[in-house]
mmCIF file of C-alpha atoms and ligand atoms in Angstrom:
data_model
loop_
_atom_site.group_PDB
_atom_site.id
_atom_site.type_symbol
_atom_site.label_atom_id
_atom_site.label_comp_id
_atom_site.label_asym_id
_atom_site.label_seq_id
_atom_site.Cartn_x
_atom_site.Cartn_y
_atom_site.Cartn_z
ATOM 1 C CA UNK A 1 -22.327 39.228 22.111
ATOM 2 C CA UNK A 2 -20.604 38.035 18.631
ATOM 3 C CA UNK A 3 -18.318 35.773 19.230
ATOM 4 C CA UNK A 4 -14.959 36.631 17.608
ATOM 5 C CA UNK A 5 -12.354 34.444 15.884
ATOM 6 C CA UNK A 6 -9.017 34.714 16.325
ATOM 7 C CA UNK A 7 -7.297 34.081 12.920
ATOM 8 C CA UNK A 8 -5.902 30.735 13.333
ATOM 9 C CA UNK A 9 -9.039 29.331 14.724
ATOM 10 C CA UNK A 10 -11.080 31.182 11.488
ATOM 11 C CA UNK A 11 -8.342 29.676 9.109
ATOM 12 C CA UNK A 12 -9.110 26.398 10.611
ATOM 13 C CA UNK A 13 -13.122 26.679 10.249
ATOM 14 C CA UNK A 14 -13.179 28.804 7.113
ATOM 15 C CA UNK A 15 -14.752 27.320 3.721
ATOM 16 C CA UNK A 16 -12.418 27.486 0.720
ATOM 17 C CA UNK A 17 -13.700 27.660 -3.069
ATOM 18 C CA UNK A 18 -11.499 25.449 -5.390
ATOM 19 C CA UNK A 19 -12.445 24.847 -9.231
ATOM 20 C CA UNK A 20 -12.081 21.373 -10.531
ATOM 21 C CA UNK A 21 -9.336 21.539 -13.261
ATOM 22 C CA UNK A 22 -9.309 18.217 -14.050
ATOM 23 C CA UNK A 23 -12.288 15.318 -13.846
ATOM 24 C CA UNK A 24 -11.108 11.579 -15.359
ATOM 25 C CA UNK A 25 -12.223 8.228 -14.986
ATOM 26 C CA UNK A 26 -10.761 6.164 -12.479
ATOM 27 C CA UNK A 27 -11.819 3.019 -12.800
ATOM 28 C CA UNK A 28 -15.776 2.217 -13.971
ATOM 29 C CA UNK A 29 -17.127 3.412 -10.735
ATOM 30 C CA UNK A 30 -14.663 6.336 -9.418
ATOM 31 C CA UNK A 31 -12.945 9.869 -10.733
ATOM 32 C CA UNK A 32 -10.063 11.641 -9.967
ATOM 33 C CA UNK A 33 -10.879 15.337 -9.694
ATOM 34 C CA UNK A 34 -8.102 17.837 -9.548
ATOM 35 C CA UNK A 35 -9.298 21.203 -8.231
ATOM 36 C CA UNK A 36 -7.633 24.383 -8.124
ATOM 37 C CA UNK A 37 -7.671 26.152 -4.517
ATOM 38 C CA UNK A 38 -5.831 29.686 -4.624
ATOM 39 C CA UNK A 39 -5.680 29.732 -0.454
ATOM 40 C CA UNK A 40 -4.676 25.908 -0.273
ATOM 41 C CA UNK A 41 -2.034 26.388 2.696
ATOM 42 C CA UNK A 42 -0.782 22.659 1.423
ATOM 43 C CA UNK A 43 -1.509 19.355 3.355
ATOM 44 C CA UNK A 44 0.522 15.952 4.773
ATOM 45 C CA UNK A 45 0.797 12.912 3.102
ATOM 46 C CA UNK A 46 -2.516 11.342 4.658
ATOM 47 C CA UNK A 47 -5.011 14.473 5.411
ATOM 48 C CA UNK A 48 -8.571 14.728 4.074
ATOM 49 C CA UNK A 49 -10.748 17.470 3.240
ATOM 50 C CA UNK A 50 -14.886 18.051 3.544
ATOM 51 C CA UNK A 51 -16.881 18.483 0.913
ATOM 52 C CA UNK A 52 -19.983 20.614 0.565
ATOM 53 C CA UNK A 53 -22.971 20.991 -1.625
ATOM 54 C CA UNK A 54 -25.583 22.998 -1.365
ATOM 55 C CA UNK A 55 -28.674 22.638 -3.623
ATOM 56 C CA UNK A 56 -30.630 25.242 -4.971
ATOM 57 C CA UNK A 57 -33.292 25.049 -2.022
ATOM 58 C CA UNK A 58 -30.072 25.341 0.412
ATOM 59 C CA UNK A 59 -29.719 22.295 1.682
ATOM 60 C CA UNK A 60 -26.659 21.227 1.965
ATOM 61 C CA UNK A 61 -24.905 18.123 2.578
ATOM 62 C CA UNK A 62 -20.987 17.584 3.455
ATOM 63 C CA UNK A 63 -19.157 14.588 3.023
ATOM 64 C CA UNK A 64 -14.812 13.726 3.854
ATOM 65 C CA UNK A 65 -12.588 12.719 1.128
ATOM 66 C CA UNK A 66 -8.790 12.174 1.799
ATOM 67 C CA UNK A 67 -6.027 14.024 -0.598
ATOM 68 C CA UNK A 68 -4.248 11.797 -2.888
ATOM 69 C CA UNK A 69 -1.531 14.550 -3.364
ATOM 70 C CA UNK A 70 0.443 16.390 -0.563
ATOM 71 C CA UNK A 71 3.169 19.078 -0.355
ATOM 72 C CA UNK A 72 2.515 22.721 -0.985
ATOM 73 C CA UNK A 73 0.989 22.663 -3.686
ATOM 74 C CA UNK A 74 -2.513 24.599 -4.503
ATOM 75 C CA UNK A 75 -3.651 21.955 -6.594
ATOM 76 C CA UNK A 76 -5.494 19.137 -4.608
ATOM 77 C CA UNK A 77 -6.361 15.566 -5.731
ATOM 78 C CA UNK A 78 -9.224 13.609 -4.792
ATOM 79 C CA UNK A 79 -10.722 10.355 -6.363
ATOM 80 C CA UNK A 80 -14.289 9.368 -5.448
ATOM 81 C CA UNK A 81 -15.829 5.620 -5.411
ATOM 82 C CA UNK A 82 -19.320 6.546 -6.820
ATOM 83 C CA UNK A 83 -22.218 4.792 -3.546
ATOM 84 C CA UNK A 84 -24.709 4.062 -6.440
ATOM 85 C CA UNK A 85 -27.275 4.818 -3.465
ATOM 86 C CA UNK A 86 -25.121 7.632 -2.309
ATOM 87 C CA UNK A 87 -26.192 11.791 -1.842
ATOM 88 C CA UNK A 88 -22.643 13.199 -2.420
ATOM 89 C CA UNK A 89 -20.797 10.453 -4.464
ATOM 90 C CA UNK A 90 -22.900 9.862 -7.494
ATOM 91 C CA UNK A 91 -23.065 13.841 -8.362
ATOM 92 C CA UNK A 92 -19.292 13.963 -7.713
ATOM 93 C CA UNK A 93 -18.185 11.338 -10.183
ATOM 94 C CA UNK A 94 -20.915 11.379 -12.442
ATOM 95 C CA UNK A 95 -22.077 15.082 -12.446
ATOM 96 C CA UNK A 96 -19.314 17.184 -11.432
ATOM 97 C CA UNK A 97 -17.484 19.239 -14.507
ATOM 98 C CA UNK A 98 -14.077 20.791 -15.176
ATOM 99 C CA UNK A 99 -15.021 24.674 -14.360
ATOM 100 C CA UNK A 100 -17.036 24.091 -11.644
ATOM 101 C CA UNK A 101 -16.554 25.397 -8.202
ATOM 102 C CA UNK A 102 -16.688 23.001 -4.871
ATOM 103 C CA UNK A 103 -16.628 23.794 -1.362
ATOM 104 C CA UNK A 104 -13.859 22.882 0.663
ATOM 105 C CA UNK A 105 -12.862 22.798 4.330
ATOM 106 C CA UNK A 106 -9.576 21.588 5.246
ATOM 107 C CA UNK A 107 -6.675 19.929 5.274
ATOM 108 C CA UNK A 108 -7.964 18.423 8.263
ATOM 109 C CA UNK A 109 -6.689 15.277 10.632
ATOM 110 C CA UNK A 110 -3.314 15.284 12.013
ATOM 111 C CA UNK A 111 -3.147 11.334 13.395
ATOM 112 C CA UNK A 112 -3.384 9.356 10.067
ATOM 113 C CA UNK A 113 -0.492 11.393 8.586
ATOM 114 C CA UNK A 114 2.724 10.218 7.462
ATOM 115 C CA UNK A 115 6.409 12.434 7.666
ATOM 116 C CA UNK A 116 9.665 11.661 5.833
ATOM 117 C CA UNK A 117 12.287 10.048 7.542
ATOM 118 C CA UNK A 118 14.145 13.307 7.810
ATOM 119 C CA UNK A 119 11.593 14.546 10.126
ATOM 120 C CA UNK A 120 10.669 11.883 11.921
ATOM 121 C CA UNK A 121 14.219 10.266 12.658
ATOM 122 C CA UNK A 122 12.108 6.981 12.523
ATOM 123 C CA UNK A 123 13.909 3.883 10.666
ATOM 124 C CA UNK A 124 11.144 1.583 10.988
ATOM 125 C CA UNK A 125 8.966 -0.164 8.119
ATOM 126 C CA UNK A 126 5.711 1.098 6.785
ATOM 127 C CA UNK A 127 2.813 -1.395 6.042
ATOM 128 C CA UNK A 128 0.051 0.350 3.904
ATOM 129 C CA UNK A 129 -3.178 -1.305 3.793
ATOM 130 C CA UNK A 130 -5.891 -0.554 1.834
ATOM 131 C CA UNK A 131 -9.534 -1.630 0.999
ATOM 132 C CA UNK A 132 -11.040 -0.433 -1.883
ATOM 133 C CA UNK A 133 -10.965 3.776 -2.045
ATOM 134 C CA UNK A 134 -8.956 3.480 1.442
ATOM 135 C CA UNK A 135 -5.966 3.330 -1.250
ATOM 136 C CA UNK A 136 -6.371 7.283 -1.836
ATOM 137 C CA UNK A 137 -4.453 8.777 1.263
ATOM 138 C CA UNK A 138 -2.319 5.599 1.523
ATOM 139 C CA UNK A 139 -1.113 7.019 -2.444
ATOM 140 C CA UNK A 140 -0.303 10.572 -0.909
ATOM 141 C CA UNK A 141 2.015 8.945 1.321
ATOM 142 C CA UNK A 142 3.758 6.723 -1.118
ATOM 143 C CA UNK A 143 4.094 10.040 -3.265
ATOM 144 C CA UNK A 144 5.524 12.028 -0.704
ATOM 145 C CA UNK A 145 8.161 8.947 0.100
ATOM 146 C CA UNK A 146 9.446 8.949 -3.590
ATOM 147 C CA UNK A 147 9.624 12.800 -3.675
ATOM 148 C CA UNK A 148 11.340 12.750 -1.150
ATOM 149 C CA UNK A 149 13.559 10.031 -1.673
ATOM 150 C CA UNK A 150 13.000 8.494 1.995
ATOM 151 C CA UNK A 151 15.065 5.493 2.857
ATOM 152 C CA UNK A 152 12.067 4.071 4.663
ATOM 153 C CA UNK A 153 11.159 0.576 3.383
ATOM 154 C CA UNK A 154 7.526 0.780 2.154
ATOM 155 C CA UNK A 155 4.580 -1.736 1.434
ATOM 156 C CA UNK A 156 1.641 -1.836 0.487
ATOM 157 C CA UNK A 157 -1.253 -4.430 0.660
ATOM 158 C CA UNK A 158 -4.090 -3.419 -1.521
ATOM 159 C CA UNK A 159 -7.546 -5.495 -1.113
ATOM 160 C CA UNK A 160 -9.429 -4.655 -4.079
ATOM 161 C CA UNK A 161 -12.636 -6.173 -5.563
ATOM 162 C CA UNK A 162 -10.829 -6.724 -9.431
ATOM 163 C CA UNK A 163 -7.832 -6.111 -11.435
ATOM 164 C CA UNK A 164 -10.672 -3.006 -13.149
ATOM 165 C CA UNK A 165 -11.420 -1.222 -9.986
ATOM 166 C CA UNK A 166 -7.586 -0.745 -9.279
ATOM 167 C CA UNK A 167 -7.228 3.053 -8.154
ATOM 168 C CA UNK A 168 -3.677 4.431 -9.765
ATOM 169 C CA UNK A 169 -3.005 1.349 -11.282
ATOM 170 C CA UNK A 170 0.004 2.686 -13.490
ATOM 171 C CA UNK A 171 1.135 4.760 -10.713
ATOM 172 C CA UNK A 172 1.151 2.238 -8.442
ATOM 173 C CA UNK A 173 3.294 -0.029 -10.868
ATOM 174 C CA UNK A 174 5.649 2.286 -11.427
ATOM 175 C CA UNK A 175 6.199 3.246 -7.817
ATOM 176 C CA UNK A 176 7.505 -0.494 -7.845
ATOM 177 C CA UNK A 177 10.349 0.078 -9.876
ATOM 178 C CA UNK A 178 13.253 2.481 -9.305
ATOM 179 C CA UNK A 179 15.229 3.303 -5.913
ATOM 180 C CA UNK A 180 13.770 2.122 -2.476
ATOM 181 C CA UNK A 181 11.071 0.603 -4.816
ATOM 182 C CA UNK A 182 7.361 0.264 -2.768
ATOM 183 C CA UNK A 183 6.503 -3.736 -2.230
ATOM 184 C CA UNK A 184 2.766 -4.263 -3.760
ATOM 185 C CA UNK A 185 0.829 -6.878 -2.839
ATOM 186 C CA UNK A 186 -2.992 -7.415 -3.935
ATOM 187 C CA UNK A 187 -5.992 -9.314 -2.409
ATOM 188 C CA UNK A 188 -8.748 -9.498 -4.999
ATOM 189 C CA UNK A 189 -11.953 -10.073 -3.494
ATOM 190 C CA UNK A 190 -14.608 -10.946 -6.327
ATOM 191 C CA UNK A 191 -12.220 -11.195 -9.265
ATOM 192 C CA UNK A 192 -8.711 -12.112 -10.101
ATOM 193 C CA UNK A 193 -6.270 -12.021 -12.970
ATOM 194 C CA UNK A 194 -6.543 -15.096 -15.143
ATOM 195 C CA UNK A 195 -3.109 -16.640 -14.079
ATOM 196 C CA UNK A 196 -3.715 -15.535 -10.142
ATOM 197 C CA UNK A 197 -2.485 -17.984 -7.464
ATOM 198 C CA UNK A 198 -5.139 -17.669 -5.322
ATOM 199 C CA UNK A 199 -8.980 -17.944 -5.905
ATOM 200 C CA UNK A 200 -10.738 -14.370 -5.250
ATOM 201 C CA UNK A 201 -12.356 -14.427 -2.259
ATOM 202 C CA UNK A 202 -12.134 -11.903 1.086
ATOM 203 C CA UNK A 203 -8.864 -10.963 2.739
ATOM 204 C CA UNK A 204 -7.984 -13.753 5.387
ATOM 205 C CA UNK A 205 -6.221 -13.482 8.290
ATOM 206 C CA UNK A 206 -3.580 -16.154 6.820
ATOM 207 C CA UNK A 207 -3.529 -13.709 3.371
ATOM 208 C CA UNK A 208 -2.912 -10.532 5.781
ATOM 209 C CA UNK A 209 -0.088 -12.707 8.109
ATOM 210 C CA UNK A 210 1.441 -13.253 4.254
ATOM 211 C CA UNK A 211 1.225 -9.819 2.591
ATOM 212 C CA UNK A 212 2.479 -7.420 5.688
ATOM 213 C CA UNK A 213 5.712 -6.517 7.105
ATOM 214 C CA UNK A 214 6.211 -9.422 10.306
ATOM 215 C CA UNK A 215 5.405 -7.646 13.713
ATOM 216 C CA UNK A 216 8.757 -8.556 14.743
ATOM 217 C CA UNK A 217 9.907 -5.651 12.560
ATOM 218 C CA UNK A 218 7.552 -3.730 14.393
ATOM 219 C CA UNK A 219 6.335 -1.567 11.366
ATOM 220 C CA UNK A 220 4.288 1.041 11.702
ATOM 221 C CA UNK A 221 1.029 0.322 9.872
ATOM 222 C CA UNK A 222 -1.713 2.827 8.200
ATOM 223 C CA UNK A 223 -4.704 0.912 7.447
ATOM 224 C CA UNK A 224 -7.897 2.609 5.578
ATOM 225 C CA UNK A 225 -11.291 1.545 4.161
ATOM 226 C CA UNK A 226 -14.597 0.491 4.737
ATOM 227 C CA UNK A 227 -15.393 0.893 8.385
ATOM 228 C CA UNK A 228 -15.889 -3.096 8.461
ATOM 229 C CA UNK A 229 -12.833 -3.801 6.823
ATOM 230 C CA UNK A 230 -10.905 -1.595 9.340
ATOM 231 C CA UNK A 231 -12.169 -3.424 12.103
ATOM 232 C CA UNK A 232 -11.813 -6.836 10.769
ATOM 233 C CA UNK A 233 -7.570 -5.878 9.889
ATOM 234 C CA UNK A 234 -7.234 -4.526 13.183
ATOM 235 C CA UNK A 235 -8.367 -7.317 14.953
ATOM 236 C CA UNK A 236 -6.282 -10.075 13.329
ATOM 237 C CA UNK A 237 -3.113 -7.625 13.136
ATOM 238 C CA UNK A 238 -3.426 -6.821 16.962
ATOM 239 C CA UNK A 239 -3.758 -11.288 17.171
ATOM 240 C CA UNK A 240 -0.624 -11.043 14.711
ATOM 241 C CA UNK A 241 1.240 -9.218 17.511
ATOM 242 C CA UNK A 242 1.327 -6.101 16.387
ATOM 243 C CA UNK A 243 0.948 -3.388 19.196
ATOM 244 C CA UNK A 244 -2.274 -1.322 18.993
ATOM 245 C CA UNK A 245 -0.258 2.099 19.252
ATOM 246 C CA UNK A 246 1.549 1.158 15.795
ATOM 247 C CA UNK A 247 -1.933 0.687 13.847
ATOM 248 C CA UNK A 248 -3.279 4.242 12.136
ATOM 249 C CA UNK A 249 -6.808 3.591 11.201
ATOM 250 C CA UNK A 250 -8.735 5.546 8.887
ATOM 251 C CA UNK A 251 -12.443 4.720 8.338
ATOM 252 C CA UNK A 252 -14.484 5.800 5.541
ATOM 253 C CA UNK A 253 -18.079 4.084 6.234
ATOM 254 C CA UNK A 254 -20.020 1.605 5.376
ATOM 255 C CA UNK A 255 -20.191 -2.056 7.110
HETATM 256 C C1 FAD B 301 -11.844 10.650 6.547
HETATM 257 C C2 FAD B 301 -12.624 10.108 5.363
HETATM 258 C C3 FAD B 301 -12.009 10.082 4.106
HETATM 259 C C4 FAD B 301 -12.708 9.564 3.000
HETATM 260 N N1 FAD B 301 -12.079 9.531 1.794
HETATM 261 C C5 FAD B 301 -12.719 9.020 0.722
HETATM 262 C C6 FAD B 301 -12.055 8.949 -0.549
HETATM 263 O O1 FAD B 301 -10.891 9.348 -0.706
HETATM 264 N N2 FAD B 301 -12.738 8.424 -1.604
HETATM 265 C C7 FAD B 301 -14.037 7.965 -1.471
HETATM 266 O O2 FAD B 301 -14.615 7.511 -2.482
HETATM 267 N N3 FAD B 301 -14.685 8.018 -0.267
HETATM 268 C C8 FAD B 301 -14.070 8.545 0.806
HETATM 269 N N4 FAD B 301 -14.723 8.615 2.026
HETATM 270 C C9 FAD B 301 -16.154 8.249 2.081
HETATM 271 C C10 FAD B 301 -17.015 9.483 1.767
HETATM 272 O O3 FAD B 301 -16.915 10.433 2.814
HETATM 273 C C11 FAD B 301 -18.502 9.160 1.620
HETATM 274 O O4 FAD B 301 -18.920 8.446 2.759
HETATM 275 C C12 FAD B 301 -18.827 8.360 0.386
HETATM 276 O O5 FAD B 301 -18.441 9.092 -0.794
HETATM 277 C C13 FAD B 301 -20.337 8.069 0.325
HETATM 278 O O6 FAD B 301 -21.028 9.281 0.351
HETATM 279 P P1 FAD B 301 -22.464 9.369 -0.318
HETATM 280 O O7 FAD B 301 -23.058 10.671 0.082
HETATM 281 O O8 FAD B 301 -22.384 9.074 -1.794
HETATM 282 O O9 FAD B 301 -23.240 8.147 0.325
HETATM 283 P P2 FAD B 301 -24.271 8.252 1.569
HETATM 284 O O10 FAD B 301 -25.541 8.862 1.087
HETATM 285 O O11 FAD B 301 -23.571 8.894 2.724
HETATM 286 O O12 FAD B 301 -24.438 6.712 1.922
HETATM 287 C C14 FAD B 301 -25.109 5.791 1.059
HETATM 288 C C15 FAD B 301 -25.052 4.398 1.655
HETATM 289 O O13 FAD B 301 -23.706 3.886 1.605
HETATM 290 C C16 FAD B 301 -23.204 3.573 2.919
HETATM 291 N N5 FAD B 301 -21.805 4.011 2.935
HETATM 292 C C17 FAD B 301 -21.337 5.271 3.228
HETATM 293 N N6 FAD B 301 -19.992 5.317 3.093
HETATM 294 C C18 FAD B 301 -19.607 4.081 2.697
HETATM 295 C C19 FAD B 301 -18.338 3.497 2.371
HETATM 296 N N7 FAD B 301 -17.193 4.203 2.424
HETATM 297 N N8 FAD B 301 -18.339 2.200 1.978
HETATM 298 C C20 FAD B 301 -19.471 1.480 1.891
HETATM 299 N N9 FAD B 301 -20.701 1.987 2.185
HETATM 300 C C21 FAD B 301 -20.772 3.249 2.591
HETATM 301 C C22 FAD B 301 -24.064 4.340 3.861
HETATM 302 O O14 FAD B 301 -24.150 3.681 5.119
HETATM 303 C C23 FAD B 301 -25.414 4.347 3.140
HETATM 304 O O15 FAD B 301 -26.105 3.124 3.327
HETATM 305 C C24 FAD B 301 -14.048 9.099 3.145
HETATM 306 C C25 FAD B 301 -14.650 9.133 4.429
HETATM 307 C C26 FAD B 301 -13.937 9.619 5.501
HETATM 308 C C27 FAD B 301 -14.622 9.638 6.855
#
């Protein structure tokens, strides 16, 4: 017998065709691509989308990336960190042209989301960490706190490898300005700006203590990146004090 979808469940598995709009470099490795998706039913501050190409043989391969923008909109941003030894990446920031038509399934996750204020009722801090691309749906959710204009108090600690591989940089500087301004700290791993404090180097746990909202404040906390750099935060946050069931974790690969 066929089995038959009810619509809510085919909404949820369907495959949506959006056409890239816009394709710019990022930094020297990664692109922002803006796509067009007529049936976009809009996504939270935080959500991700799947990716999937098929080659002319038909194989296909499928690959997450999270939405830098959020709200109802049917245009949805995504920026890619080219994996010089990657399948999906490499054709995606390198190969991929304004016209073209993707794949798309989503929005999809509902635990590594963030809601105004408004909806939440929730006054407490929000520490943002990223590593790397884990900056991109850690973006939609400072976006959607400016729109709109949430009294929540907002940081952000950024572990990058240089002041060049920066995602949003002018964004991000901005955002730092203005009312309920977002707190930006950075951690540069392999190179820093000339008149840096600190010598680049990896994140330590005395750097993290530093850079994030005290666990006495008991913020809640939306860390994303490599897989390994997840795990590593986690661990020293949890030794910080902060409770496990305030840490959102969002892992995109890799050791
Ligand atoms: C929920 C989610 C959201 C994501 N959002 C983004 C995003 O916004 N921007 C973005 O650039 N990527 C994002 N990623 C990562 C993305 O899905 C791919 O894993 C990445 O683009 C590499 O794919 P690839 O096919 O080029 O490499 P693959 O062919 O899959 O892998 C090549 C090699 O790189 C390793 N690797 C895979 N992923 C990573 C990683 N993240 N870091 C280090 N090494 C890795 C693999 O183990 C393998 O050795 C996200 C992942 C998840 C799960």
């Amino acid at each position: 017998m066929d089995a038959v979808l009810e619509p809510a469940a085919a909404a949820r598995t369907a495959w949506r065709v959006g056409t890239v709009v816009e394709a710019r470099p990022e930094t020297s490795t990664a692109r922002r691509i803006v796509l067009e998706v007529p049936d976009w039913p809009g996504n939270d501050a935080g959500q991700h989308l799947d990716v999937r190409l098929t080659a002319p043989d038909g194989y296909q391969a499928t690959r997450s990336y999270s939405i830098a923008s959020a709200g109802a909109s049917t245009r949805v941003e995504l920026a890619v960190d080219e994996l010089p030894d990657g399948e999906v990446s490499p054709f995606l920031v390198q190969d991929l042209a304004v016209g073209d038509q993707l794949e798309l399934h989503g929005p999809l996750g509902g635990y590594f989301v963030w809601m105004p204020q408004s909806e939440t009722h929730d006054e407490r801090p929000v520490q943002l960490i990223a590593g790397g691309s884990g900056v991109v749906p850690l973006l939609a959710m400072v976006r959607s706190h400016r729109a709109t204009v949430d009294p929540t108090a907002f940081r952000l600690l950024y572990a990058v490898r240089a002041p060049d591989d920066v995602f949003y940089s002018r964004e991000l500087a901005e955002l730092t300005a203005g009312p309920n301004p977002l707190r930006l700290d950075f951690v540069y791993s392999r190179r820093a700006p000339h008149d840096w404090p600190v010598p680049a180097g990896r994140i330590t746990r005395e750097a993290l203590e530093a850079f994030v909202v005290p666990a006495a404040q008991r913020p809640r906390v939306y860390l994303c990146g490599s897989t390994g750099f997840v795990e590593r935060i986690a661990g020293w946050l949890i030794e910080l004090g902060h409770a496990p069931g305030d840490i959102r974790t969002e892992r995109f690969g890799g050791s």
